Amino acid sequence: MEMTLRWFGSAFDTVTLQQIRQIPGVTGVITTLYNTLPGEVWTREQIHSLKEEVEASGLHISGIESVNIHDAIKTGSKNRDQYIDNYITTLKHLGEEDIHLVCYNFMPVFDWTRTELARKRPDGSTVLAYTQEAVDALCPETMFASIAGETNGSTMPGWEPERMAHIKELFEQYRNVTEEDLFQNLKYFLERIMPVCEQYNINMAIHPDDPAWSVFDLPRIIINKANILRMIQMVDNPHNGVTFCSGSYGTNLENDLPDMIRFLKGRVHFAHVRNLKFHSPTNFEESAHLSSDGSFDMYEIMKALYEIGFDGPIRPDHGRMIWDEEAMPGYGLYDRALGATYLNGLWEAIEKGAIHNGTHRTRN
């Protein structure tokens, strides 16, 4: 396991590489070319420049999150092959720069959905939150406007203004797209890119839908154990794997997170580990990573990752906004640093306990 932090680039992130470098146990970043549009080719020169900047700080690029997928690919429109060709070129350039992990998603319109970006908790911290009642009361075309004032001036991933400006057209594109269509379009995409993934040893780690159910009647497919099994079996290649995000799969309380991790042995290429606090099955808020602060047993989640021999990048994912920090909601420095050290502490305890008991595991 390698502890990492997500970093959006020096032009977009309030958190610096120098600050990340000072978090104990964090050795890499998960980053992206944040100013590129879905479907655009990433040049090798752009990737190399980003890599040089990260490495100059004493860190390295552990993976990319995300090379966003153009809607033509998700909807299966006639021009999808053009954008898949562009994606393949980008993967080739990443491989040539010795980058071997790409996290991506296949969610229609919204990459994630929250109804509040700054819900105040009893301790005074603020967090991202979701209530189904709030979603049901909203017109989807005004979804972004309802939370735009809580972004602290940042551009939220998946909610870029240029994308939200075309929200009506996006909904129209997905009007007749079913879950089965999404599965088939994902299959087509994966079959096209697997040869270059094999050539450059690139692991594709699909991120779950968030929340793990349909929002605004849009289809969602990466939501549970059965659907992940289908995704893996339909393109049965070891490079076709998952980002195990406890906070996304965990939005559905029927998902047994440790069981899902063990079931996915060998296909978990990347992990996002965070906690949620539930007030009802469809009313939840993000919490501190500490088990007792939320509804998940973080020890059991980390133990399951250890037991499957997971040795890929992990990141603490979203954090609370604490200590008067102003940053992109969920992506401040302080609480994510606390989360990283907490998860590292759990891992150390699990590993030393296994060594003591003679049950130390290695990746298969």
PDB file of N, CA and C in Angstrom, residues 56 80 89 105 122 130 158 173 206 228 249 256 261 273 289 311 324 363:
ATOM      1  N   ALA A  56      10.083  17.159  -8.599  1.00  0.00           N
ATOM      2  CA  ALA A  56      10.969  18.187  -8.038  1.00  0.00           C
ATOM      3  C   ALA A  56      10.663  18.453  -6.568  1.00  0.00           C
ATOM      4  N   ARG A  80     -18.112   8.158 -31.350  1.00  0.00           N
ATOM      5  CA  ARG A  80     -17.392   7.706 -30.161  1.00  0.00           C
ATOM      6  C   ARG A  80     -15.990   7.184 -30.486  1.00  0.00           C
ATOM      7  N   THR A  89      -4.543   7.339 -27.355  1.00  0.00           N
ATOM      8  CA  THR A  89      -3.320   8.134 -27.516  1.00  0.00           C
ATOM      9  C   THR A  89      -2.854   8.683 -26.177  1.00  0.00           C
ATOM     10  N   ASN A 105     -14.489   7.333 -14.423  1.00  0.00           N
ATOM     11  CA  ASN A 105     -15.852   6.933 -14.092  1.00  0.00           C
ATOM     12  C   ASN A 105     -16.700   6.884 -15.354  1.00  0.00           C
ATOM     13  N   PRO A 122     -21.642  19.574  14.550  1.00  0.00           N
ATOM     14  CA  PRO A 122     -21.628  20.100  15.922  1.00  0.00           C
ATOM     15  C   PRO A 122     -20.280  20.643  16.364  1.00  0.00           C
ATOM     16  N   TYR A 130     -25.670  14.966   1.623  1.00  0.00           N
ATOM     17  CA  TYR A 130     -26.687  14.594   0.628  1.00  0.00           C
ATOM     18  C   TYR A 130     -27.986  14.236   1.325  1.00  0.00           C
ATOM     19  N   GLY A 158     -15.979  17.593 -12.186  1.00  0.00           N
ATOM     20  CA  GLY A 158     -17.255  17.073 -12.658  1.00  0.00           C
ATOM     21  C   GLY A 158     -18.354  18.114 -12.726  1.00  0.00           C
ATOM     22  N   GLN A 173     -28.929  14.218 -24.295  1.00  0.00           N
ATOM     23  CA  GLN A 173     -28.096  13.141 -24.826  1.00  0.00           C
ATOM     24  C   GLN A 173     -28.382  11.813 -24.129  1.00  0.00           C
ATOM     25  N   ILE A 206     -12.064   1.750 -12.449  1.00  0.00           N
ATOM     26  CA  ILE A 206     -13.327   2.468 -12.553  1.00  0.00           C
ATOM     27  C   ILE A 206     -13.813   2.885 -11.166  1.00  0.00           C
ATOM     28  N   ILE A 228     -20.431  -4.938 -10.408  1.00  0.00           N
ATOM     29  CA  ILE A 228     -18.973  -4.954 -10.596  1.00  0.00           C
ATOM     30  C   ILE A 228     -18.547  -6.294 -11.190  1.00  0.00           C
ATOM     31  N   TYR A 249     -19.399   3.495  -2.644  1.00  0.00           N
ATOM     32  CA  TYR A 249     -20.143   2.249  -2.451  1.00  0.00           C
ATOM     33  C   TYR A 249     -20.924   2.295  -1.144  1.00  0.00           C
ATOM     34  N   ASP A 256     -21.860  -4.393   1.640  1.00  0.00           N
ATOM     35  CA  ASP A 256     -20.954  -4.832   2.698  1.00  0.00           C
ATOM     36  C   ASP A 256     -19.536  -4.527   2.213  1.00  0.00           C
ATOM     37  N   ILE A 261     -14.499  -5.843  -0.877  1.00  0.00           N
ATOM     38  CA  ILE A 261     -13.053  -5.776  -1.079  1.00  0.00           C
ATOM     39  C   ILE A 261     -12.482  -7.177  -1.251  1.00  0.00           C
ATOM     40  N   VAL A 273     -10.475   5.827   0.720  1.00  0.00           N
ATOM     41  CA  VAL A 273     -11.041   5.391   1.999  1.00  0.00           C
ATOM     42  C   VAL A 273     -11.489   6.606   2.785  1.00  0.00           C
ATOM     43  N   HIS A 289     -12.312  10.687   9.263  1.00  0.00           N
ATOM     44  CA  HIS A 289     -12.023   9.298   8.893  1.00  0.00           C
ATOM     45  C   HIS A 289     -12.190   8.342  10.068  1.00  0.00           C
ATOM     46  N   ASP A 311      -1.502  -3.596  -2.786  1.00  0.00           N
ATOM     47  CA  ASP A 311      -0.261  -2.835  -2.712  1.00  0.00           C
ATOM     48  C   ASP A 311      -0.284  -1.613  -3.624  1.00  0.00           C
ATOM     49  N   ASP A 324     -10.584  26.783  10.102  1.00  0.00           N
ATOM     50  CA  ASP A 324     -10.786  28.001   9.302  1.00  0.00           C
ATOM     51  C   ASP A 324     -10.122  27.946   7.926  1.00  0.00           C
ATOM     52  N   ARG A 363       0.816  -9.791  -1.844  1.00  0.00           N
ATOM     53  CA  ARG A 363      -0.069  -9.710  -3.004  1.00  0.00           C
ATOM     54  C   ARG A 363       0.112 -10.919  -3.904  1.00  0.00           C
TER      55      ARG A 363
END
